Amino acid sequence: MTPKLNFLAYLPAWSWLKHYRKQDIKSDLLSALIVIAMLVPQGMAYAIVAGLPPITGLYASVLPMMIYALIGGSPTLSIGPVALISMMTFATLNPLFEIGSSTYIEAACLLAILVGLISTLLGILKFGFLIRLISHPVIKSFIIASAVLIALSQLKLLLNIPLKIDNLPHFFQSFWQYKAQIHLASVFFGLCSILFLLFTPRLLQSDLVTRHLNKNWIQILVKTTPLWLIILTIFIMQYFNFQNIGIETVGAIPSGFPPITFPHWNSNLVLELLPGASMIAMVSFVESISIAQATALQNRRELNSNQELIALGLANISAGVSAAFPVTGSLSRTVVNADAGAKSPISGFLSSIFIVVVSLYFTGLFYHLPLVVLAATIMVSIWKLVDFKPFIETWHYSKADGISMWITFFAVLFIDISSGLIIGVITTFILLLWRISRPHIAVIGQIEGTEHFRNIHRHDAITLAKIISIRVDESLSFLNINSLKEFIIQEVSKNASLQHVILNCSSVSGIDLSAAETLADINIDLGKHGIQLHLSEVKGPVMDKLQHTVLLQQLRGKVFLTHYQAVAYLKQQTQQQEQSDQVL
């Protein structure tokens, strides 16, 4: 029994199940019911975004949520299909297979398994930090650009024409080609659905309604607006027979448990899907861990990034073997789950059970559900992400980050989603290397009456004619040491009476061999002109590295504990030298 208990101790579920209270079940049950009201329409809609049958969106919400409830660390994170990952799934599979074909569906399942294997392996090896190397500006830009493409992708359902939506040029080209075939009835039905989704929450929150309804009930009605739209439109379609005028519906949805089977695969197919799976694993983890961390902070709970990576990986593997596609944490459903008062992952477990009930007994109700309603649901929910304010704010804060945002944005829109993300990541690293190669270097002087030294161009600081103090605000490496060398040469050339150069290392936390060797060369070059090089405030790890180089052995100057001591000592030395010269 002991090994079993030790094994269970590694499961986050083991800790919260021991302290689970009977009274918490009511809160978890209510939150599960509210989440399921969102999940059913969202799941089917996001399956369509991925180019898959609507039922796969329900399958993607069963086993993954159960697995995460046992292994994940967040009590409120809702795992399942989301718009961005669905769009990336479509972008990965669309160039390789015919949409809707059996090979397309099996490839989607295999893609989920590959995403899960990558995530699980990285989590086990504790390499989760590698996936989080994408900068926040690139992620923001990627999400905004993807949201634009996702919203545009739903126009093919709204207009009922075969639009290509892998990038903007293809979209406009196909729109121009098929514009004469736009189905006006579908457009009208879709626009009415959009207006319903936009204005019903406002009506429910107006004074007219708040006078007669409880605030909690109003919030529930607002959050479940898409479900009421689905019920209303199904009734309208059945009563008025609008399918006779060409409005397409979901049609027959097979009922039953998600089929548990492993998709057919071969090495060539795996190699074709691996790049897309890597991108999806990267984005799904970043999105999921960001949501989980936010809720963990609110609930004052610990969250292990590698454990979350493993949980997300196993959830995706379970999605792949249950005829579904890649999944991740959903921001909208997680927020609703938390606001509804979920106390534990039991709420997610209950949601998955309700999905099974819907899959078994209620799929027939969706036969007359118009596809344009699902399209309207996606467009309204996803368009909230299209916000260009971060581009302006980032540009004002950092031109380099602003450039990477715009490059990522246009790459996603004009090439494709996966290529855009790769280009964004590469741009980020190029700009990072560029910034490191151009470190901030300043001549510093003493603030009068203190022992502090600051940039002479920012402060009224005291300097000495024969002593120059230079501070570099970056770790020294082969990328930037030549910039420091050029700066020292430039400053030395301005002052013919210079005798001492003090390099303030207070901001230098690391140094590589190339930088140490170049400093040794600078020391020799300065010595040829009768100038001594000194170091001050050298950190311990940097000093440990310098002990293994010739710099300290050949250094003409000294290494000082503080910069104040260095200036005071050299000032006294130069004054004594001047006095002795005057005597002579």
Coordinates of C-alpha atoms in Angstrom, one line a residue:
M1 CA 0.0 0.0 0.0
T2 CA 2.8 2.4 0.7
P3 CA 4.1 2.7 -2.9
K4 CA 0.6 3.4 -4.1
L5 CA 0.1 6.2 -1.5
N6 CA 3.5 7.6 -2.5
F7 CA 2.5 7.5 -6.1
L8 CA -0.8 9.3 -5.4
A9 CA 1.0 11.9 -3.4
Y10 CA 2.5 13.2 -6.7
L11 CA -1.0 13.8 -8.1
P12 CA -2.3 17.3 -7.3
A13 CA -5.8 15.8 -7.1
W14 CA -4.6 13.7 -4.1
S15 CA -4.1 16.9 -2.1
W16 CA -7.4 18.6 -2.8
L17 CA -9.5 15.4 -2.6
K18 CA -8.4 14.8 1.0
H19 CA -9.8 18.2 2.0
Y20 CA -12.8 18.3 -0.3
R21 CA -16.0 19.2 1.6
K22 CA -19.6 18.1 0.9
Q23 CA -20.8 21.7 0.8
D24 CA -18.4 22.4 -2.1
I25 CA -20.3 20.1 -4.4
K26 CA -23.1 22.7 -4.8
S27 CA -20.7 25.4 -6.0
D28 CA -18.9 23.0 -8.4
L29 CA -22.1 21.7 -9.8
L30 CA -23.5 25.2 -10.5
S31 CA -20.3 26.3 -12.1
A32 CA -20.2 23.1 -14.2
L33 CA -23.7 23.7 -15.5
I34 CA -22.9 27.3 -16.4
V35 CA -19.6 26.3 -18.1
I36 CA -21.5 23.5 -20.1
A37 CA -23.9 26.1 -21.4
M38 CA -20.9 27.9 -23.0
L39 CA -18.9 24.7 -23.8
V40 CA -21.5 23.0 -26.0
P41 CA -21.8 25.8 -28.6
Q42 CA -18.2 26.8 -28.3
G43 CA -17.0 23.2 -28.7
M44 CA -19.0 22.7 -31.9
A45 CA -18.0 26.1 -33.3
Y46 CA -14.3 25.6 -32.7
A47 CA -14.5 22.1 -34.3
I48 CA -15.8 23.8 -37.4
V49 CA -12.9 26.3 -37.2
A50 CA -10.5 23.3 -37.2
G51 CA -12.2 21.9 -40.3
L52 CA -13.7 19.0 -38.3
P53 CA -17.2 17.7 -37.6
P54 CA -19.0 19.5 -34.7
I55 CA -19.2 16.4 -32.6
T56 CA -15.4 16.3 -32.2
G57 CA -15.7 19.6 -30.3
L58 CA -17.7 17.8 -27.7
Y59 CA -15.3 14.8 -27.7
A60 CA -12.5 17.3 -27.0
S61 CA -14.2 18.3 -23.8
V62 CA -14.6 14.9 -22.2
L63 CA -11.4 13.0 -21.5
P64 CA -9.1 16.1 -21.5
M65 CA -11.0 17.8 -18.7
M66 CA -11.0 14.6 -16.7
I67 CA -7.3 14.1 -17.1
Y68 CA -6.5 17.7 -16.2
A69 CA -8.8 17.4 -13.1
L70 CA -6.6 14.6 -11.8
I71 CA -3.1 15.9 -12.8
G72 CA -3.4 19.7 -13.3
G73 CA -2.8 22.2 -10.5
S74 CA -5.4 24.9 -11.2
P75 CA -8.9 24.4 -9.5
T76 CA -10.7 26.5 -12.1
L77 CA -8.8 26.1 -15.5
S78 CA -11.2 24.8 -18.1
I79 CA -9.4 22.5 -20.6
G80 CA -11.0 22.0 -24.1
P81 CA -11.2 23.4 -27.6
V82 CA -10.3 27.1 -28.1
A83 CA -10.3 29.3 -31.2
L84 CA -6.6 29.9 -31.6
I85 CA -5.5 26.2 -31.3
S86 CA -8.4 25.2 -33.6
M87 CA -7.2 27.7 -36.2
M88 CA -3.6 26.4 -35.8
T89 CA -4.9 22.9 -36.3
F90 CA -6.6 24.0 -39.5
A91 CA -3.5 25.8 -40.7
T92 CA -1.4 22.6 -40.1
L93 CA -3.8 20.1 -41.7
N94 CA -5.4 22.2 -44.6
P95 CA -2.4 22.1 -46.9
L96 CA -2.0 18.3 -46.5
F97 CA -5.5 16.8 -46.5
E98 CA -8.9 17.4 -47.9
I99 CA -11.1 19.1 -45.3
G100 CA -13.7 16.8 -43.8
S101 CA -12.1 13.6 -45.2
S102 CA -11.4 10.6 -42.9
T103 CA -7.6 11.1 -43.3
Y104 CA -8.1 14.8 -42.2
I105 CA -9.9 13.7 -39.1
E106 CA -7.4 11.0 -38.3
A107 CA -4.5 13.4 -38.9
A108 CA -6.2 15.9 -36.4
C109 CA -6.2 13.1 -33.8
L110 CA -2.6 12.2 -34.5
L111 CA -1.7 15.9 -34.2
A112 CA -3.2 16.1 -30.8
I113 CA -1.2 13.1 -29.7
L114 CA 2.0 14.6 -31.0
V115 CA 1.2 17.9 -29.2
G116 CA 0.6 15.8 -26.0
L117 CA 3.9 13.8 -26.4
I118 CA 5.9 17.0 -26.9
S119 CA 4.4 18.7 -23.9
T120 CA 4.6 15.7 -21.7
L121 CA 8.3 15.0 -22.6
L122 CA 9.3 18.6 -22.0
G123 CA 7.5 18.6 -18.7
I124 CA 9.1 15.4 -17.5
L125 CA 12.6 16.7 -18.5
K126 CA 11.7 20.0 -16.8
F127 CA 12.3 21.9 -20.1
G128 CA 9.1 23.9 -19.7
F129 CA 11.1 27.1 -19.7
L130 CA 12.1 26.5 -23.4
I131 CA 8.5 27.0 -24.5
R132 CA 8.2 30.2 -22.6
L133 CA 11.1 31.9 -24.5
I134 CA 8.5 33.7 -26.7
S135 CA 8.3 37.4 -25.7
H136 CA 4.9 38.8 -24.5
P137 CA 4.8 41.4 -27.4
V138 CA 5.1 38.5 -30.0
I139 CA 2.4 36.5 -28.2
K140 CA 0.1 39.5 -28.1
S141 CA 0.6 40.3 -31.8
F142 CA 0.2 36.6 -32.7
I143 CA -3.1 36.3 -30.8
I144 CA -4.4 39.5 -32.3
A145 CA -3.5 38.6 -35.9
S146 CA -4.8 35.1 -35.4
A147 CA -8.1 36.5 -34.1
V148 CA -8.4 38.5 -37.3
L149 CA -8.0 35.4 -39.4
I150 CA -10.3 33.4 -37.2
A151 CA -13.0 36.0 -37.5
L152 CA -12.5 36.2 -41.3
S153 CA -12.6 32.4 -41.5
Q154 CA -16.2 32.5 -40.3
L155 CA -17.3 34.7 -43.2
K156 CA -17.3 31.5 -45.4
L157 CA -20.2 30.3 -43.2
L158 CA -21.8 33.7 -42.9
L159 CA -21.7 34.3 -46.7
N160 CA -21.9 30.6 -47.6
I161 CA -19.1 30.7 -50.1
P162 CA -15.8 28.7 -50.2
L163 CA -13.3 31.2 -48.9
K164 CA -9.6 30.5 -48.4
I165 CA -8.5 31.9 -45.0
D166 CA -4.9 30.8 -44.5
N167 CA -3.8 34.4 -45.2
L168 CA -5.2 37.7 -46.3
P169 CA -4.1 37.6 -50.0
H170 CA -5.8 34.2 -50.5
F171 CA -8.9 35.4 -48.6
F172 CA -9.4 38.5 -50.8
Q173 CA -8.6 36.5 -53.9
S174 CA -11.2 33.8 -53.1
F175 CA -13.7 36.5 -52.0
W176 CA -13.4 38.3 -55.3
Q177 CA -13.8 34.9 -57.1
Y178 CA -17.0 33.8 -55.3
K179 CA -18.6 37.2 -54.4
A180 CA -21.4 36.6 -56.9
Q181 CA -22.4 33.4 -55.0
I182 CA -23.0 35.1 -51.6
H183 CA -26.1 33.7 -50.0
L184 CA -28.2 36.7 -48.8
A185 CA -30.4 34.6 -46.5
S186 CA -27.4 33.2 -44.6
V187 CA -26.0 36.8 -44.4
F188 CA -29.2 38.1 -42.9
F189 CA -29.5 35.2 -40.5
G190 CA -25.9 35.6 -39.4
L191 CA -26.2 39.4 -38.9
C192 CA -29.3 38.9 -36.8
S193 CA -27.4 36.4 -34.7
I194 CA -24.5 38.8 -34.2
L195 CA -26.8 41.6 -33.2
F196 CA -28.5 39.2 -30.7
L197 CA -25.2 38.3 -29.1
L198 CA -24.1 41.9 -28.9
F199 CA -27.2 43.6 -27.6
T200 CA -28.9 40.9 -25.5
P201 CA -26.3 41.2 -22.7
R202 CA -26.7 45.0 -22.8
L203 CA -30.5 44.6 -22.5
L204 CA -30.2 42.2 -19.6
Q205 CA -27.9 44.6 -17.8
S206 CA -30.1 47.6 -18.4
D207 CA -32.1 49.3 -15.6
L208 CA -35.3 47.9 -17.0
V209 CA -34.3 44.3 -16.3
T210 CA -32.2 44.8 -13.2
R211 CA -35.2 46.2 -11.3
H212 CA -37.0 42.8 -11.7
L213 CA -34.3 40.2 -11.7
N214 CA -31.6 39.2 -9.2
K215 CA -28.1 40.2 -10.1
N216 CA -26.8 36.7 -10.0
W217 CA -29.5 35.5 -12.4
I218 CA -28.7 38.3 -14.8
Q219 CA -25.0 37.3 -14.8
I220 CA -25.9 33.7 -15.6
L221 CA -28.2 34.8 -18.4
V222 CA -25.5 37.0 -19.9
K223 CA -22.9 34.3 -19.8
T224 CA -25.2 31.7 -21.4
T225 CA -26.5 34.0 -24.2
P226 CA -25.0 31.8 -26.9
L227 CA -27.0 28.9 -25.6
W228 CA -30.2 30.8 -25.7
L229 CA -29.4 31.9 -29.2
I230 CA -28.9 28.3 -30.2
I231 CA -32.2 27.2 -28.7
L232 CA -34.0 30.1 -30.3
T233 CA -32.6 29.6 -33.8
I234 CA -33.2 25.8 -33.7
F235 CA -36.9 26.5 -33.0
I236 CA -37.1 29.1 -35.7
M237 CA -35.4 26.8 -38.3
Q238 CA -37.8 23.9 -37.4
Y239 CA -40.9 26.1 -37.3
F240 CA -40.3 28.1 -40.5
N241 CA -38.3 25.4 -42.4
F242 CA -35.6 28.0 -43.3
Q243 CA -33.3 25.2 -44.5
N244 CA -35.5 25.1 -47.6
I245 CA -34.1 28.5 -48.6
G246 CA -30.5 27.3 -48.4
I247 CA -29.5 28.0 -44.9
E248 CA -27.1 25.2 -44.0
T249 CA -27.4 23.4 -40.6
V250 CA -25.2 21.2 -38.6
G251 CA -27.1 18.1 -39.7
A252 CA -27.0 14.7 -38.2
I253 CA -24.5 14.3 -35.3
P254 CA -23.6 10.8 -34.2
S255 CA -24.5 10.1 -30.6
G256 CA -22.6 7.9 -28.1
F257 CA -19.4 7.9 -26.1
P258 CA -16.2 9.3 -27.7
P259 CA -14.6 6.3 -29.6
I260 CA -11.3 5.3 -27.9
T261 CA -8.9 4.4 -30.7
F262 CA -5.4 5.2 -31.8
P263 CA -5.3 6.9 -35.2
H264 CA -3.4 5.4 -38.2
W265 CA 0.1 6.8 -38.6
N266 CA 3.4 6.4 -40.3
S267 CA 6.8 8.0 -40.0
N268 CA 6.3 10.3 -43.0
L269 CA 3.0 11.6 -41.6
V270 CA 4.6 12.2 -38.2
L271 CA 7.4 14.2 -39.8
E272 CA 4.8 16.3 -41.8
L273 CA 2.8 17.1 -38.6
L274 CA 5.7 17.6 -36.3
P275 CA 6.5 21.3 -37.1
G276 CA 2.8 22.2 -36.6
A277 CA 2.6 20.1 -33.4
S278 CA 5.6 21.9 -32.0
M279 CA 4.0 25.3 -32.7
I280 CA 0.7 24.2 -31.2
A281 CA 2.4 22.8 -28.1
M282 CA 4.3 26.0 -27.6
V283 CA 1.3 28.3 -28.0
S284 CA -1.1 26.1 -26.0
F285 CA 1.3 25.9 -23.1
V286 CA 1.9 29.7 -23.0
E287 CA -1.9 30.4 -23.2
S288 CA -2.8 27.7 -20.6
I289 CA -0.1 28.6 -18.1
S290 CA -0.9 32.3 -18.3
I291 CA -4.6 31.6 -17.5
A292 CA -3.7 29.1 -14.7
Q293 CA -1.2 31.4 -13.1
A294 CA -3.7 34.2 -13.0
T295 CA -6.3 32.0 -11.2
A296 CA -3.6 30.5 -9.0
L297 CA -2.6 34.0 -7.8
Q298 CA -6.3 34.9 -7.1
N299 CA -6.8 31.7 -5.1
R300 CA -3.3 31.8 -3.5
R301 CA -2.4 28.3 -4.7
E302 CA 1.0 27.0 -5.8
L303 CA 1.4 26.2 -9.5
N304 CA 4.2 24.1 -10.9
S305 CA 4.9 24.9 -14.6
N306 CA 6.4 21.5 -15.5
Q307 CA 3.5 19.7 -13.8
E308 CA 1.1 21.9 -15.8
L309 CA 3.0 21.0 -19.0
I310 CA 2.6 17.3 -18.2
A311 CA -1.1 17.7 -17.4
L312 CA -1.7 19.6 -20.7
G313 CA 0.3 16.9 -22.6
L314 CA -1.7 14.0 -21.2
A315 CA -4.9 15.9 -21.8
N316 CA -3.9 16.3 -25.5
I317 CA -3.0 12.6 -25.7
S318 CA -6.4 11.7 -24.3
A319 CA -8.0 14.0 -26.9
G320 CA -6.1 12.3 -29.7
V321 CA -7.2 8.8 -28.7
S322 CA -10.8 9.9 -28.2
A323 CA -11.4 11.2 -31.8
A324 CA -10.7 14.8 -30.9
F325 CA -8.1 17.5 -31.8
P326 CA -5.6 19.6 -29.8
V327 CA -6.9 21.4 -26.7
T328 CA -5.7 23.9 -24.1
G329 CA -7.0 26.2 -21.4
S330 CA -9.9 28.5 -22.3
L331 CA -9.7 32.0 -20.9
S332 CA -13.5 32.7 -21.3
R333 CA -14.6 29.4 -19.7
T334 CA -12.0 29.6 -16.9
V335 CA -13.2 33.1 -16.0
V336 CA -16.8 32.0 -16.0
N337 CA -15.9 28.9 -14.0
A338 CA -14.1 30.9 -11.4
D339 CA -16.8 33.6 -11.2
A340 CA -19.5 30.9 -10.8
G341 CA -17.7 29.8 -7.6
A342 CA -15.9 26.6 -8.6
K343 CA -14.1 25.2 -5.6
S344 CA -12.0 22.5 -7.2
P345 CA -11.3 20.6 -10.4
I346 CA -14.5 18.6 -9.7
S347 CA -16.3 21.3 -11.6
G348 CA -14.4 20.4 -14.7
F349 CA -14.9 16.7 -14.1
L350 CA -18.7 17.3 -13.8
S351 CA -18.6 19.4 -17.0
S352 CA -17.1 16.5 -18.9
I353 CA -19.8 14.1 -17.5
F354 CA -22.5 16.5 -18.7
I355 CA -20.8 16.6 -22.2
V356 CA -21.1 12.8 -22.2
V357 CA -24.8 13.0 -21.4
V358 CA -25.3 15.6 -24.2
S359 CA -23.3 13.3 -26.6
L360 CA -25.5 10.3 -25.6
Y361 CA -28.9 11.8 -25.6
F362 CA -29.1 15.3 -27.0
T363 CA -27.1 15.4 -30.2
G364 CA -30.3 15.1 -32.2
L365 CA -31.4 18.5 -30.9
F366 CA -28.6 20.2 -32.9
Y367 CA -29.7 18.8 -36.3
H368 CA -31.4 22.1 -37.2
L369 CA -28.8 24.4 -35.7
P370 CA -27.7 26.8 -38.5
L371 CA -23.9 26.9 -39.1
V372 CA -24.1 30.7 -39.4
V373 CA -25.1 30.8 -35.7
L374 CA -21.9 29.0 -34.7
A375 CA -20.0 31.4 -37.0
A376 CA -21.6 34.4 -35.3
T377 CA -20.8 33.0 -31.9
I378 CA -17.1 32.7 -32.8
M379 CA -16.9 36.1 -34.5
V380 CA -18.4 37.9 -31.5
S381 CA -16.3 36.1 -28.9
I382 CA -13.0 36.3 -30.9
W383 CA -13.3 39.9 -32.1
K384 CA -12.9 41.1 -28.6
L385 CA -9.3 40.1 -28.9
V386 CA -8.6 42.4 -31.8
D387 CA -7.2 45.4 -30.1
F388 CA -4.5 47.6 -31.6
K389 CA -3.8 49.6 -28.4
P390 CA -0.9 47.1 -27.4
F391 CA 0.9 47.9 -30.6
I392 CA 0.9 51.7 -29.8
E393 CA 1.8 51.2 -26.1
T394 CA 4.6 48.7 -27.0
W395 CA 6.0 51.0 -29.7
H396 CA 6.2 53.9 -27.2
Y397 CA 7.9 51.7 -24.6
S398 CA 10.4 49.9 -26.9
K399 CA 10.9 50.3 -30.6
A400 CA 12.5 46.9 -30.8
D401 CA 9.5 45.2 -29.2
G402 CA 7.2 47.3 -31.4
I403 CA 9.0 46.1 -34.6
S404 CA 8.8 42.5 -33.5
M405 CA 5.0 42.9 -32.9
W406 CA 4.4 44.4 -36.3
I407 CA 6.5 41.9 -38.1
T408 CA 4.7 39.0 -36.4
F409 CA 1.3 40.6 -37.1
F410 CA 1.9 41.0 -40.8
A411 CA 3.7 37.6 -41.1
V412 CA 0.6 35.9 -39.7
L413 CA -1.8 37.8 -41.9
F414 CA 0.1 37.6 -45.1
I415 CA 1.9 34.2 -44.9
D416 CA 0.2 31.9 -42.4
I417 CA -0.2 31.3 -38.7
S418 CA 2.7 28.9 -38.0
S419 CA 5.2 30.8 -40.2
G420 CA 4.1 34.1 -38.6
L421 CA 4.9 32.7 -35.2
I422 CA 8.3 31.3 -36.2
I423 CA 9.2 34.6 -37.9
G424 CA 8.1 36.5 -34.7
V425 CA 10.3 34.3 -32.5
I426 CA 13.3 34.6 -34.9
T427 CA 12.7 38.4 -35.0
T428 CA 12.6 38.6 -31.2
F429 CA 16.0 36.8 -30.9
I430 CA 17.6 38.9 -33.6
L431 CA 16.5 42.1 -31.9
L432 CA 17.6 40.7 -28.5
L433 CA 21.1 40.0 -29.9
W434 CA 21.1 43.5 -31.5
R435 CA 20.2 45.0 -28.1
I436 CA 22.9 43.0 -26.3
S437 CA 25.5 44.0 -28.9
R438 CA 24.7 47.7 -28.3
P439 CA 24.7 47.9 -24.4
H440 CA 24.1 51.1 -22.6
I441 CA 27.5 52.6 -21.7
A442 CA 27.8 55.8 -19.8
V443 CA 30.5 58.1 -18.4
I444 CA 29.6 58.6 -14.7
G445 CA 30.5 61.3 -12.2
Q446 CA 30.1 61.7 -8.5
I447 CA 27.0 63.4 -7.1
E448 CA 28.2 66.2 -4.8
G449 CA 28.0 65.3 -1.1
T450 CA 27.4 61.6 -1.7
E451 CA 29.3 58.5 -2.6
H452 CA 27.0 57.8 -5.5
F453 CA 27.9 58.0 -9.2
R454 CA 25.5 58.7 -12.0
N455 CA 25.4 59.3 -15.8
I456 CA 26.9 62.8 -16.4
H457 CA 24.3 63.4 -19.2
R458 CA 21.4 62.8 -16.8
H459 CA 22.8 64.4 -13.6
D460 CA 24.9 67.3 -12.5
A461 CA 27.9 65.2 -11.5
I462 CA 31.5 65.9 -10.7
T463 CA 34.2 64.6 -13.0
L464 CA 38.0 64.8 -12.9
A465 CA 40.2 65.7 -15.8
K466 CA 42.7 62.8 -15.4
I467 CA 40.2 60.2 -14.4
I468 CA 37.3 58.9 -16.4
S469 CA 34.7 56.5 -15.0
I470 CA 32.8 54.3 -17.4
R471 CA 29.8 52.1 -16.5
V472 CA 28.5 49.4 -18.8
D473 CA 24.9 48.2 -18.1
E474 CA 25.1 44.7 -19.5
S475 CA 26.9 41.4 -19.1
L476 CA 30.0 41.4 -21.3
S477 CA 30.3 38.9 -24.1
F478 CA 31.7 38.5 -27.6
L479 CA 28.5 40.3 -28.8
N480 CA 29.1 43.6 -27.1
I481 CA 32.7 43.8 -26.0
N482 CA 33.8 45.6 -29.1
S483 CA 31.1 48.3 -28.5
L484 CA 32.8 48.9 -25.1
K485 CA 36.2 49.0 -26.7
E486 CA 35.1 51.6 -29.2
F487 CA 33.5 53.7 -26.5
I488 CA 36.7 53.7 -24.4
I489 CA 38.8 54.6 -27.5
Q490 CA 36.4 57.5 -28.3
E491 CA 36.5 58.9 -24.7
V492 CA 40.3 58.5 -24.4
S493 CA 40.8 60.4 -27.7
K494 CA 38.9 63.4 -26.3
N495 CA 41.2 63.9 -23.3
A496 CA 45.0 64.1 -23.8
S497 CA 45.7 64.4 -20.1
L498 CA 43.9 61.2 -19.1
Q499 CA 45.8 58.9 -16.8
H500 CA 43.2 56.5 -15.4
V501 CA 40.2 54.6 -16.8
I502 CA 37.9 53.0 -14.2
L503 CA 35.4 50.4 -15.5
N504 CA 32.5 50.2 -13.1
C505 CA 31.2 46.6 -13.2
S506 CA 28.3 47.0 -10.9
S507 CA 25.8 46.0 -13.7
V508 CA 28.0 43.3 -15.2
S509 CA 26.7 39.9 -14.0
G510 CA 28.6 37.7 -16.4
I511 CA 31.6 37.7 -18.7
D512 CA 32.7 35.2 -21.4
L513 CA 36.2 34.4 -22.5
S514 CA 36.1 36.6 -25.5
A515 CA 35.2 39.7 -23.4
A516 CA 37.9 38.9 -20.9
E517 CA 40.5 38.6 -23.6
T518 CA 39.4 41.8 -25.2
L519 CA 39.6 43.6 -21.8
A520 CA 43.2 42.3 -21.5
D521 CA 43.9 43.8 -25.0
I522 CA 42.3 47.1 -23.9
N523 CA 44.5 47.1 -20.8
I524 CA 47.6 46.7 -23.0
D525 CA 46.6 49.3 -25.5
L526 CA 45.9 51.9 -22.8
G527 CA 49.2 51.1 -21.1
K528 CA 51.0 52.1 -24.4
H529 CA 49.6 55.6 -23.9
G530 CA 50.5 55.7 -20.2
I531 CA 46.9 55.1 -19.0
Q532 CA 46.0 52.6 -16.3
L533 CA 42.8 50.5 -16.5
H534 CA 41.0 49.8 -13.2
L535 CA 38.0 47.8 -12.2
S536 CA 35.5 48.5 -9.5
E537 CA 32.5 46.8 -7.9
V538 CA 33.2 43.5 -9.7
K539 CA 30.6 40.8 -8.8
G540 CA 31.8 37.5 -7.3
P541 CA 30.8 35.3 -10.3
V542 CA 32.6 37.7 -12.6
M543 CA 35.7 37.8 -10.5
D544 CA 35.7 34.0 -10.4
K545 CA 35.8 34.0 -14.2
L546 CA 38.6 36.6 -14.3
Q547 CA 40.7 34.5 -12.0
H548 CA 41.2 32.1 -14.9
T549 CA 42.4 34.7 -17.4
V550 CA 45.5 36.8 -17.9
L551 CA 43.6 40.1 -17.3
L552 CA 44.2 40.2 -13.6
Q553 CA 47.8 39.2 -14.0
Q554 CA 48.6 41.9 -16.6
L555 CA 46.2 44.6 -15.2
R556 CA 48.2 47.9 -14.8
G557 CA 45.7 49.3 -12.4
K558 CA 43.8 47.9 -9.4
V559 CA 40.5 46.2 -8.6
F560 CA 38.5 48.2 -6.1
L561 CA 35.6 47.1 -3.9
T562 CA 33.6 50.3 -4.5
H563 CA 33.7 52.9 -7.2
Y564 CA 33.9 55.7 -4.5
Q565 CA 37.1 54.1 -3.1
A566 CA 38.6 53.9 -6.6
V567 CA 38.0 57.6 -7.4
A568 CA 39.1 58.7 -3.9
Y569 CA 42.3 56.6 -4.2
L570 CA 43.2 57.7 -7.7
K571 CA 42.3 61.3 -7.0
Q572 CA 44.8 61.4 -4.1
Q573 CA 47.4 59.6 -6.2
T574 CA 47.1 62.2 -9.1
Q575 CA 47.2 65.1 -6.6
Q576 CA 50.4 63.7 -5.1
Q577 CA 51.9 63.2 -8.6
E578 CA 51.0 66.8 -9.4
Q579 CA 52.7 68.1 -6.2
S580 CA 55.8 66.1 -6.9
D581 CA 55.9 67.4 -10.4
Q582 CA 55.7 71.0 -9.1
V583 CA 58.5 70.4 -6.7
L584 CA 60.7 69.1 -9.5

